[in-house]
CSV table of C-alpha atoms and ligand atoms in Angstrom, one decimal:
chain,number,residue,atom,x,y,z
A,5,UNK,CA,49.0,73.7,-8.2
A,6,UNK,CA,51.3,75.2,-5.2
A,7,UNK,CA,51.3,78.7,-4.3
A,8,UNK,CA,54.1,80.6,-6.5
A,9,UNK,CA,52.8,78.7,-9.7
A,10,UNK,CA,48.9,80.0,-8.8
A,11,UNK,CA,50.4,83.0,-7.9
A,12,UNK,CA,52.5,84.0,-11.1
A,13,UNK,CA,49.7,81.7,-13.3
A,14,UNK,CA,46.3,82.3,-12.1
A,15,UNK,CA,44.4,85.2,-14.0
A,16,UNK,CA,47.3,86.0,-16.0
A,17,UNK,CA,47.1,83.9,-19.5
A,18,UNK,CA,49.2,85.9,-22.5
A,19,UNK,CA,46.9,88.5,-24.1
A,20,UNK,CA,45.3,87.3,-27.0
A,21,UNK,CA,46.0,89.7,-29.5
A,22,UNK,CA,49.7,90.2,-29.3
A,23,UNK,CA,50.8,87.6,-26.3
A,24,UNK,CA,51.5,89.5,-24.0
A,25,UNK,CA,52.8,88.1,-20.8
A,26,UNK,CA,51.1,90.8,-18.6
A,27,UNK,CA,47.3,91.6,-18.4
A,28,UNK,CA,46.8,94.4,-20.2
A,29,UNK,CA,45.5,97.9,-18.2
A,30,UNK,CA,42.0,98.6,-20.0
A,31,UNK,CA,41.6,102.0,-19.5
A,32,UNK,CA,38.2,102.2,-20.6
A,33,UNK,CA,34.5,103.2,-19.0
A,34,UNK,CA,32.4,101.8,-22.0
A,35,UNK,CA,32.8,98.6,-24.5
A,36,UNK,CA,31.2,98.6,-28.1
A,37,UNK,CA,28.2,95.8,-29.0
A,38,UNK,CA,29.3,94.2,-31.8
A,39,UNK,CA,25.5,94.5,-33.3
A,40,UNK,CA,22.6,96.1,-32.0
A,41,UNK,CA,22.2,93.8,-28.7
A,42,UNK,CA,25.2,92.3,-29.4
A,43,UNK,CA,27.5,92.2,-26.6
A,44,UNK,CA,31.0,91.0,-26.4
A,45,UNK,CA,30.7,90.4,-22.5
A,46,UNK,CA,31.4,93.7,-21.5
A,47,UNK,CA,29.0,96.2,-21.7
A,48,UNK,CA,30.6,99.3,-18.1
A,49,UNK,CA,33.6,99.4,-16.2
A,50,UNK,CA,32.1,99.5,-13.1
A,51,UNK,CA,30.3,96.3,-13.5
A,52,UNK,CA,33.2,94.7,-15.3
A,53,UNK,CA,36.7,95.2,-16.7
A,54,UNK,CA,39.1,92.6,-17.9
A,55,UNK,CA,41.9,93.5,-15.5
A,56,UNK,CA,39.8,93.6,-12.7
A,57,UNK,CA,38.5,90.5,-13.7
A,58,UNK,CA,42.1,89.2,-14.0
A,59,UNK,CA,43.0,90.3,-10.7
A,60,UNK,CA,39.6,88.9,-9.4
A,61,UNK,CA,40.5,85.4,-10.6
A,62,UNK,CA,44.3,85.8,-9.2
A,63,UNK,CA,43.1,86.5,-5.8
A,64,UNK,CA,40.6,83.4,-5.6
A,65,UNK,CA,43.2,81.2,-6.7
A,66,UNK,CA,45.2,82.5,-3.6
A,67,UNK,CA,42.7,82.0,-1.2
A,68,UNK,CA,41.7,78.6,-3.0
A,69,UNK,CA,38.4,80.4,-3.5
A,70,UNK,CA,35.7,79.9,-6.7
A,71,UNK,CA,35.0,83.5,-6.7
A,72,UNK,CA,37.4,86.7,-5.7
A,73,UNK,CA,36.1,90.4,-5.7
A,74,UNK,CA,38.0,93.3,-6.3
A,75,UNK,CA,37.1,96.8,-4.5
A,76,UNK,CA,38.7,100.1,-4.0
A,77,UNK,CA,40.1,99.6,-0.4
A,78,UNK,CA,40.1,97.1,2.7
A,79,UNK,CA,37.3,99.4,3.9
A,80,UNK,CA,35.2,99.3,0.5
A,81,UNK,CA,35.6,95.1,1.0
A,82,UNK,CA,34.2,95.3,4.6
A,83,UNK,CA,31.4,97.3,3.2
A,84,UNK,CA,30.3,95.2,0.8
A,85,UNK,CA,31.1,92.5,3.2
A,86,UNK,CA,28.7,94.0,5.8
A,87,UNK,CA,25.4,95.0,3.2
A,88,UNK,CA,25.4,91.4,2.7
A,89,UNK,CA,22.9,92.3,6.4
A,90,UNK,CA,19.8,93.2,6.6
A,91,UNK,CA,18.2,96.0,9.3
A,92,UNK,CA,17.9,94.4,13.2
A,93,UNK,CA,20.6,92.0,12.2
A,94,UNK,CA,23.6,91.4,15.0
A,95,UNK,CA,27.2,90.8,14.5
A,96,UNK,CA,30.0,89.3,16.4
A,97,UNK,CA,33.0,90.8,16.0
A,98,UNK,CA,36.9,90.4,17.1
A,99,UNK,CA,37.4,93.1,19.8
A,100,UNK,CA,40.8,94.7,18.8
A,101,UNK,CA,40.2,94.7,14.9
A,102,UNK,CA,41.7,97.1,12.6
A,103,UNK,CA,40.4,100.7,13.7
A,104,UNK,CA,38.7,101.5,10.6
A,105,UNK,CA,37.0,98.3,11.1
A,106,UNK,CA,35.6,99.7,14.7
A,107,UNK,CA,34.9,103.1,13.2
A,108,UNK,CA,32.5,101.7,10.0
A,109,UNK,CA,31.0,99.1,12.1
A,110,UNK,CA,30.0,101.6,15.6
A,111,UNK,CA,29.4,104.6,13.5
A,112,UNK,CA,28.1,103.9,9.9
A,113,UNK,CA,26.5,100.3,10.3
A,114,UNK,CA,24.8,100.9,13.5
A,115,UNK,CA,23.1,103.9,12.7
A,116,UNK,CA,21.8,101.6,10.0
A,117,UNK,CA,19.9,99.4,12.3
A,118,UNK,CA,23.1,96.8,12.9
A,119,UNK,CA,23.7,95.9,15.9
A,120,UNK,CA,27.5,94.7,17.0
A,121,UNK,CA,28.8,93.0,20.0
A,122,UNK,CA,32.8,93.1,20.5
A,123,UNK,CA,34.7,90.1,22.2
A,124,UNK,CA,37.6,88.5,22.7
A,125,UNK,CA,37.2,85.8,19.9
A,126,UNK,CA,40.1,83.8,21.5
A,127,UNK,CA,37.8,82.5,23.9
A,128,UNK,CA,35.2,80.3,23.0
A,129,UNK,CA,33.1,81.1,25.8
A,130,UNK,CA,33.2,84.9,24.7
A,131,UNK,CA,31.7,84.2,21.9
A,132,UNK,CA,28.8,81.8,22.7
A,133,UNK,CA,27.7,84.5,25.3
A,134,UNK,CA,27.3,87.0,22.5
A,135,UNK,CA,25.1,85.5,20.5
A,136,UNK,CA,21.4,87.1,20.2
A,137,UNK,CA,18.5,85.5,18.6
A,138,UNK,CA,19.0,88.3,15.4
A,139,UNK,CA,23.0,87.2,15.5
A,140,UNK,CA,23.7,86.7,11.4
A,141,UNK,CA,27.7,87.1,11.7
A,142,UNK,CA,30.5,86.2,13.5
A,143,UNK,CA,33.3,89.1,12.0
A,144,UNK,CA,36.9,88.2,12.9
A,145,UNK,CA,40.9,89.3,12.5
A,146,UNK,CA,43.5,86.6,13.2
A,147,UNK,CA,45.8,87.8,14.6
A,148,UNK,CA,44.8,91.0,15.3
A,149,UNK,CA,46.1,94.2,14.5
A,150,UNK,CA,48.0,95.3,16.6
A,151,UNK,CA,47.8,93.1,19.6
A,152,UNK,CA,48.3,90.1,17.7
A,153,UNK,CA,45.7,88.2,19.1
A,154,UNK,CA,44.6,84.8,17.3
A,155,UNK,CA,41.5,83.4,17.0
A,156,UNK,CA,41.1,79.6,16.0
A,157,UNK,CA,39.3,79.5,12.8
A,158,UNK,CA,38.1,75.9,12.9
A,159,UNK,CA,36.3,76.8,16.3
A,160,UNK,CA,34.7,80.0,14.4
A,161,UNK,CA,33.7,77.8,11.7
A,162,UNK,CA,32.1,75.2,13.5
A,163,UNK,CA,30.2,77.8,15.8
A,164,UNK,CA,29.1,79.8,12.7
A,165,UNK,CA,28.0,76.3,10.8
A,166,UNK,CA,26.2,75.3,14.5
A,167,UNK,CA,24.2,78.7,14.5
A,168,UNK,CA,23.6,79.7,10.8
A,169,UNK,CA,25.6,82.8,11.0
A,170,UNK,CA,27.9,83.8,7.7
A,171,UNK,CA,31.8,83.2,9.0
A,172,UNK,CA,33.9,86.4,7.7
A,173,UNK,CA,37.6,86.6,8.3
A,174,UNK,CA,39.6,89.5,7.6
A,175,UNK,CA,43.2,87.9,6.5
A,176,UNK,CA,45.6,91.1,6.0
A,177,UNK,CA,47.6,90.5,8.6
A,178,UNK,CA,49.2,86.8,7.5
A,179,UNK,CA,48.0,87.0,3.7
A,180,UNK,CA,47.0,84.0,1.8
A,181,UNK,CA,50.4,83.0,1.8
A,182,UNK,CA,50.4,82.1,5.4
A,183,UNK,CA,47.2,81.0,6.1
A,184,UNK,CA,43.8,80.3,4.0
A,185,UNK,CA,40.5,80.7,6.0
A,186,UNK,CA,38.3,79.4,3.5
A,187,UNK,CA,40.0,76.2,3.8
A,188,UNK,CA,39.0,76.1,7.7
A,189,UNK,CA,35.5,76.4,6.8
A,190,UNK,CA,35.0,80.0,7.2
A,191,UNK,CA,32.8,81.5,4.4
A,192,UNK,CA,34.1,84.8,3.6
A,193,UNK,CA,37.5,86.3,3.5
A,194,UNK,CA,38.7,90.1,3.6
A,195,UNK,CA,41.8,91.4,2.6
A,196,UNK,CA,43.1,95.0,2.7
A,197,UNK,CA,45.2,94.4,-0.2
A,198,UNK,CA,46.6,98.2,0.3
A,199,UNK,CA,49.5,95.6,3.0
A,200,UNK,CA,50.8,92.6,1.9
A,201,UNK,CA,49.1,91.7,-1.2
A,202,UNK,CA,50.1,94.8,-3.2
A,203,UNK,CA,53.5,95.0,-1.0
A,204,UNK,CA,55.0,98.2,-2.8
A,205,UNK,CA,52.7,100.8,-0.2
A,206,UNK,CA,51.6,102.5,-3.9
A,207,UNK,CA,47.8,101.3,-4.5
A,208,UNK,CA,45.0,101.2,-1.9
A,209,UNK,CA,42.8,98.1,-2.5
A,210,UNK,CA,40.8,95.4,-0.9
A,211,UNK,CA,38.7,92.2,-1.8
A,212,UNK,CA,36.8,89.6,-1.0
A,213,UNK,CA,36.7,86.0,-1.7
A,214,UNK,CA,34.1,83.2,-1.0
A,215,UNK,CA,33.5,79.7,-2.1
A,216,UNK,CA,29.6,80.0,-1.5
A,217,UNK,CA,27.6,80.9,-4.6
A,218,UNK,CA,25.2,82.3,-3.3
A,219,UNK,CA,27.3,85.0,-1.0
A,220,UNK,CA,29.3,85.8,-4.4
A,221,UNK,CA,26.0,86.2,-6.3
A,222,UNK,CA,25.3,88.7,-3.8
A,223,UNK,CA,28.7,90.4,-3.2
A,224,UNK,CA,28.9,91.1,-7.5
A,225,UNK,CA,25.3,92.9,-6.8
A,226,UNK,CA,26.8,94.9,-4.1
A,227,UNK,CA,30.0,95.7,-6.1
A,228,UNK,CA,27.9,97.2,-9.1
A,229,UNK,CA,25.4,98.4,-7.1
A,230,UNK,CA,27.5,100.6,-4.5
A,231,UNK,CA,30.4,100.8,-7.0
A,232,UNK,CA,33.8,101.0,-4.8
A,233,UNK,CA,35.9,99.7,-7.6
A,234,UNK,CA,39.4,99.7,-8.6
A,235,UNK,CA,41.0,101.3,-11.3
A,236,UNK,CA,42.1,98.9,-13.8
A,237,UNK,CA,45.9,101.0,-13.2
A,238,UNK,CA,45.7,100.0,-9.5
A,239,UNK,CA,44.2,96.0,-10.3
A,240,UNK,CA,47.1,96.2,-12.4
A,241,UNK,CA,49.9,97.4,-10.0
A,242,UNK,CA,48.2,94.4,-7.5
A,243,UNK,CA,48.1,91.8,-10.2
A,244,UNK,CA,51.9,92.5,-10.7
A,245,UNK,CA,52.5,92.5,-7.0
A,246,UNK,CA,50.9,88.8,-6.3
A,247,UNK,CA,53.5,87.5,-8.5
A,248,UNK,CA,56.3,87.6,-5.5
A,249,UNK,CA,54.0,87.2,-3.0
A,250,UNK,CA,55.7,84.1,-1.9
A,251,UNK,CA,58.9,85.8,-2.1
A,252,UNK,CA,58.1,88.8,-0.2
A,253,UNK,CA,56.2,86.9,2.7
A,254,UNK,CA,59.5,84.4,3.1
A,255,UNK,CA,61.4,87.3,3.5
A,256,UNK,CA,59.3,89.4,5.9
A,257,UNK,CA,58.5,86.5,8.5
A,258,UNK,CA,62.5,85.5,8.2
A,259,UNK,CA,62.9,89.3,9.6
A,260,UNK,CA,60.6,89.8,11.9
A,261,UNK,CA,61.4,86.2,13.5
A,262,UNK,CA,65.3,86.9,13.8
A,263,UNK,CA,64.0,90.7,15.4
A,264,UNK,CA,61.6,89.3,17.4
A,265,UNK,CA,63.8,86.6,19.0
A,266,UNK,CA,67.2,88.8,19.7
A,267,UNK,CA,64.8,91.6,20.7
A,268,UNK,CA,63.4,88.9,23.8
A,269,UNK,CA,67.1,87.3,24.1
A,270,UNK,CA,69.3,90.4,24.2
A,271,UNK,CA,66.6,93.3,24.8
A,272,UNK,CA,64.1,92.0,27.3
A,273,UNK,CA,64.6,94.8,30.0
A,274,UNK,CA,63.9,98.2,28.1
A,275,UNK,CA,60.5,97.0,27.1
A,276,UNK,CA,57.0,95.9,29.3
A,277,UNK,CA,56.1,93.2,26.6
A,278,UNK,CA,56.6,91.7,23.1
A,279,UNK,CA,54.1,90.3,21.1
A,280,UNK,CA,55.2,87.7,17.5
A,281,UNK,CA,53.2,84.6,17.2
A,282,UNK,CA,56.5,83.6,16.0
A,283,UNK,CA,58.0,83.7,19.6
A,284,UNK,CA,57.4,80.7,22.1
A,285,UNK,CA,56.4,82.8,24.5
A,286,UNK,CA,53.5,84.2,22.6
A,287,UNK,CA,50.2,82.7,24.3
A,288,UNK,CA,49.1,81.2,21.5
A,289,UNK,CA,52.1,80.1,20.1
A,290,UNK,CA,51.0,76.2,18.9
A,291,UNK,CA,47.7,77.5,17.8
A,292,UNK,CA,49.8,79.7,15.4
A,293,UNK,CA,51.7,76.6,14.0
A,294,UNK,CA,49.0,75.0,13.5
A,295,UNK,CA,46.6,77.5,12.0
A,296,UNK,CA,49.1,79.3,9.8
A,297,UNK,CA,52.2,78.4,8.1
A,298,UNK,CA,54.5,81.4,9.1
A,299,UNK,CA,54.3,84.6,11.7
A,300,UNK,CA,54.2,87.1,9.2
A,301,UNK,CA,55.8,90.6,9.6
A,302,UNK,CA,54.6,92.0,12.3
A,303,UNK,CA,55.4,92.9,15.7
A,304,UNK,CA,53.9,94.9,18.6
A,305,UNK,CA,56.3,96.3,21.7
A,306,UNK,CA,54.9,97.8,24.3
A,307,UNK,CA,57.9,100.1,26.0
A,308,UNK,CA,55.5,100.9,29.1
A,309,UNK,CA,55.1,104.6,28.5
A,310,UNK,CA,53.9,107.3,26.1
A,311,UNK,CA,57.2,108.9,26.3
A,312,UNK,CA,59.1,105.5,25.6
A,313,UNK,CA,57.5,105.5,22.3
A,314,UNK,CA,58.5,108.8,21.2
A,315,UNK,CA,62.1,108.3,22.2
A,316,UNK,CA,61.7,105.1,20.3
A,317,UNK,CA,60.2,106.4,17.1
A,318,UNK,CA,62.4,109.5,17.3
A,319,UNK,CA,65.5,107.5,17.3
A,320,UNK,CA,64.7,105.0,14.1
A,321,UNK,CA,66.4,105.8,11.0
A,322,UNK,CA,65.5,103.0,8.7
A,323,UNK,CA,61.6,101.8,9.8
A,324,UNK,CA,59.1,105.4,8.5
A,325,UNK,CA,57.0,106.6,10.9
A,326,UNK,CA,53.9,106.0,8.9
A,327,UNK,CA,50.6,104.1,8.7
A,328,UNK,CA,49.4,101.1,7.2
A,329,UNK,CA,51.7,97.9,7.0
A,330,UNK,CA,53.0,94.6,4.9
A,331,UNK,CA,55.3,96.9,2.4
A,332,UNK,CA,58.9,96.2,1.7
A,333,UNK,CA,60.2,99.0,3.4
A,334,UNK,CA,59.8,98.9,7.0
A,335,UNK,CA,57.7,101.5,8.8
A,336,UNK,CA,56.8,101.8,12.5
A,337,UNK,CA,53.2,103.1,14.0
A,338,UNK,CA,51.9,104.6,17.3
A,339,UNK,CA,48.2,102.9,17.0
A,340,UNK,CA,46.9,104.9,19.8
A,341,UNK,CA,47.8,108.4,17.9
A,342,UNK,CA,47.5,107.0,14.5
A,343,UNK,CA,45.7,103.9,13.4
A,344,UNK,CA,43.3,103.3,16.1
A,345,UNK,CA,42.5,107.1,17.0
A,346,UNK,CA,39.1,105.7,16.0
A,347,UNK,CA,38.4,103.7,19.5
A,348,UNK,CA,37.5,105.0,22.6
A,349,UNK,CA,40.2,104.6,25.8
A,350,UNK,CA,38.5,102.5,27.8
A,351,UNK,CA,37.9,99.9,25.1
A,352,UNK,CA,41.5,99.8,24.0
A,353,UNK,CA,43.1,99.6,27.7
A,354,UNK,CA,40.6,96.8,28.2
A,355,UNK,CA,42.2,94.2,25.9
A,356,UNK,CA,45.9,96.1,26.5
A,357,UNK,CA,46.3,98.6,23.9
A,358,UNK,CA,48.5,101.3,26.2
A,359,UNK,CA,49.9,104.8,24.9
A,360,UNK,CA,53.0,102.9,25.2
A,361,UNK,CA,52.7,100.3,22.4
A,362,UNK,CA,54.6,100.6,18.6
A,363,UNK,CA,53.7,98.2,15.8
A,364,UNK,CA,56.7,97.3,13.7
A,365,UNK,CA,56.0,96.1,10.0
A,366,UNK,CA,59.0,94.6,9.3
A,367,UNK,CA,60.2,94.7,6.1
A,368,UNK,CA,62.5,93.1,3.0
A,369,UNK,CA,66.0,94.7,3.9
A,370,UNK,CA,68.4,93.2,5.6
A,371,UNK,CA,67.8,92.2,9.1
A,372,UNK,CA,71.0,93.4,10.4
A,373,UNK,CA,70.4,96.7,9.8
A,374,UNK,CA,66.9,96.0,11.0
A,375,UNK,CA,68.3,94.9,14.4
A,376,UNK,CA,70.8,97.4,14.7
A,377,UNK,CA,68.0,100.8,14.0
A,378,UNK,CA,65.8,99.3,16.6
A,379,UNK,CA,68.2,98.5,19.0
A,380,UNK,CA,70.1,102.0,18.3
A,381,UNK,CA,66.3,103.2,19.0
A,382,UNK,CA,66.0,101.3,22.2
A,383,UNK,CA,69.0,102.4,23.9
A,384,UNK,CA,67.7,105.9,23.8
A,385,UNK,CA,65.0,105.3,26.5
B,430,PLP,C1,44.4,98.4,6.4
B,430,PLP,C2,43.5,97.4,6.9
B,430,PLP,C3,42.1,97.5,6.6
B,430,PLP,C4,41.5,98.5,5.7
B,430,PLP,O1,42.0,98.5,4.4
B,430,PLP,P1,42.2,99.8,3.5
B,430,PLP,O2,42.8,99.3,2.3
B,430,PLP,O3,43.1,100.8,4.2
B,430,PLP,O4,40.8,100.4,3.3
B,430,PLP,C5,41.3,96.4,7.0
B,430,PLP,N1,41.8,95.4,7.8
B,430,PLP,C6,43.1,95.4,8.2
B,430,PLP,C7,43.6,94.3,9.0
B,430,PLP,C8,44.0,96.4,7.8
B,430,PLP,O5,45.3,96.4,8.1
């Protein structure tokens, strides 16, 4: 089965009862035995609930995955993710991940006994000179948020499968839509489905998928045990959300590819850099064709200064100046002052993450209007 049909199919059978074509939302914490130790399947909500379990089987479907998790955010996913470790154990990880990536790994895992080494996973030679005798994972965000950096999954893959370590890739930024890590050999895949997945910026989620039984025996211990569920309200709102995935994606990379190239045609000299793996300019620009099957929605500008970027964000009327990313309205960030507060200034400037850099998620309206609020925007500096 193709995408849209998985998509509006997978998880989603007519309830039994009545038919009905959406999954019901079981609000409920308990489920009555039918006998004295006899169980209809269900016996908590955290451990299990049918919409959850709906969504669950949606999600793996998308990521042509045997087994998808649910959790209550990206972060709760990375977690559960990252307790799959054991004390003394070392990770490798993507140096300009999602800040709240950074911030769990350097100051709630390592505290724990983890130890984390951050490179540029671009680079093949990066990563073989991280690895330590107690490495155990290779952690890693394609492209990345917000440089837009991409790693080659097939290289990961191989280098985890060469040196026993468990291959995680956190997929937010493209969605399944655009690219599926599991089918590159990598073992686990993250998604903060708060972005793209869920698409309407009204439900915070995450999950994980995996193809390995043995990492999903141990990720449905972790989610009962540590309990960073969903409500079946929110699996819900993401389960309805999936269904235009397709649509939604088409739309947001058609955007952000017509900004993106009259931005560099027309706009070129009232910014330092632009960065859309869309663009042919981008560095890795035929590693993008190859490894995924659009750009996606987002775009990074760097406008050279601190004070560019408040001229710039003061002079938007349609993108928000908000957080978070992948809904259908269009919102605009300052990563330095608001999603990557998190890391320190000396390990941002290292891999080019200035006070003077926006991240634009572009989003479903029409791109005319899109082009003209930025470049109303940019004329202002
Ligand atoms: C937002 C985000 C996360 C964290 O997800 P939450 O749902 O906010 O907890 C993780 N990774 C990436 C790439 C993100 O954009």
């Amino acid at each position: 089965m193709k995408f849209s049909t998985k998509a509006i199919h997978a998880g989603n059978e007519p309830e039994k009862q009545t038919g009905a074509v959406n999954v019901p939302i079981f609000a409920t914490s308990t489920y009555a035995d039918e006998a004295f130790g006899v169980s209809r399947g269900y016996d908590y909500g955290r451990t299990i609930n049918p919409t959850r379990v709906a969504l669950e089987k949606n999600l793996a479907a998308l990521e042509n995955g045997r087994y998808g998790f649910a959790f209550s955010s990206g972060m709760g996913a990375t977690h559960a993710v990252t307790t799959l470790l054991e004390k003394g154990d070392h990770v490798i990880v993507s140096q300009n991940v999602y800040g709240g990536t950074y911030r769990i790994f350097e100051r709630i895992f390592r505290k724990l006994g983890l130890d984390f080494t951050w490179v540029d996973t671009s680079k093949p030679d990066a990563i073989t000179g991280a690895l330590k005798p107690g490495t155990r994972m290779i952690f890693v965000e394609t492209p990345t948020n917000p440089m837009l950096t991409l790693t080659d999954l097939k290289m990961i893959s191989e280098f985890a499968r060469t040196n026993k370590l468990i291959s995680v890739c956190d997929n937010t930024f493209m969605s399944p839509y655009f690219q599926n890590p599991l089918d590159m050999g990598i073992d686990i895949v993250i998604h903060s489905t708060t972005k793209y997945i869920n698409g309407h910026s009204d439900a915070i989620g995450g999950c994980v998928v995996t193809s390995n039984d043995k990492i999903a025996e141990q990720i449905k211990f972790i989610q009962n045990s540590v309990g960073a569920v969903p409500s079946p309200f929110d699996c819900y709102l993401v389960l309805r959300s999936t269904k235009t995935l397709a649509l939604r994606m088409e739309k947001h990379n058609f955007n952000a590819c017509k900004i993106a190239a009259e931005l560099e045609k027309n706009y070129a000299s009232k910014f330092r850099k632009i960065m859309y793996p869309g663009l042919a300019s981008h560095p890795q620009h035929a590693l993008a064709k190859e490894q995924m099957r659009g750009f996606g929605g987002m775009i990074s500008i760097d406008l050279g200064s601190l004070e560019n970027a408040v001229k710039f964000f003061n002079g938007l009327r349609i993108f928000s100046r908000a957080e978070s990313l992948g809904g259908v309205e269009s919102l605009v960030c300052h990563p330095v002052s608001m999603t990557h507060g998190a890391v320190p200034k000396e390990e941002r400037e290292k891999f080019g993450l200035t006070d003077g850099l926006v991240r634009l998620s572009v989003g479903c309206e029409d791109y005319e209007d899109l082009i003209e609020d930025i470049t109303n925007a940019l004329k202002k500096l």
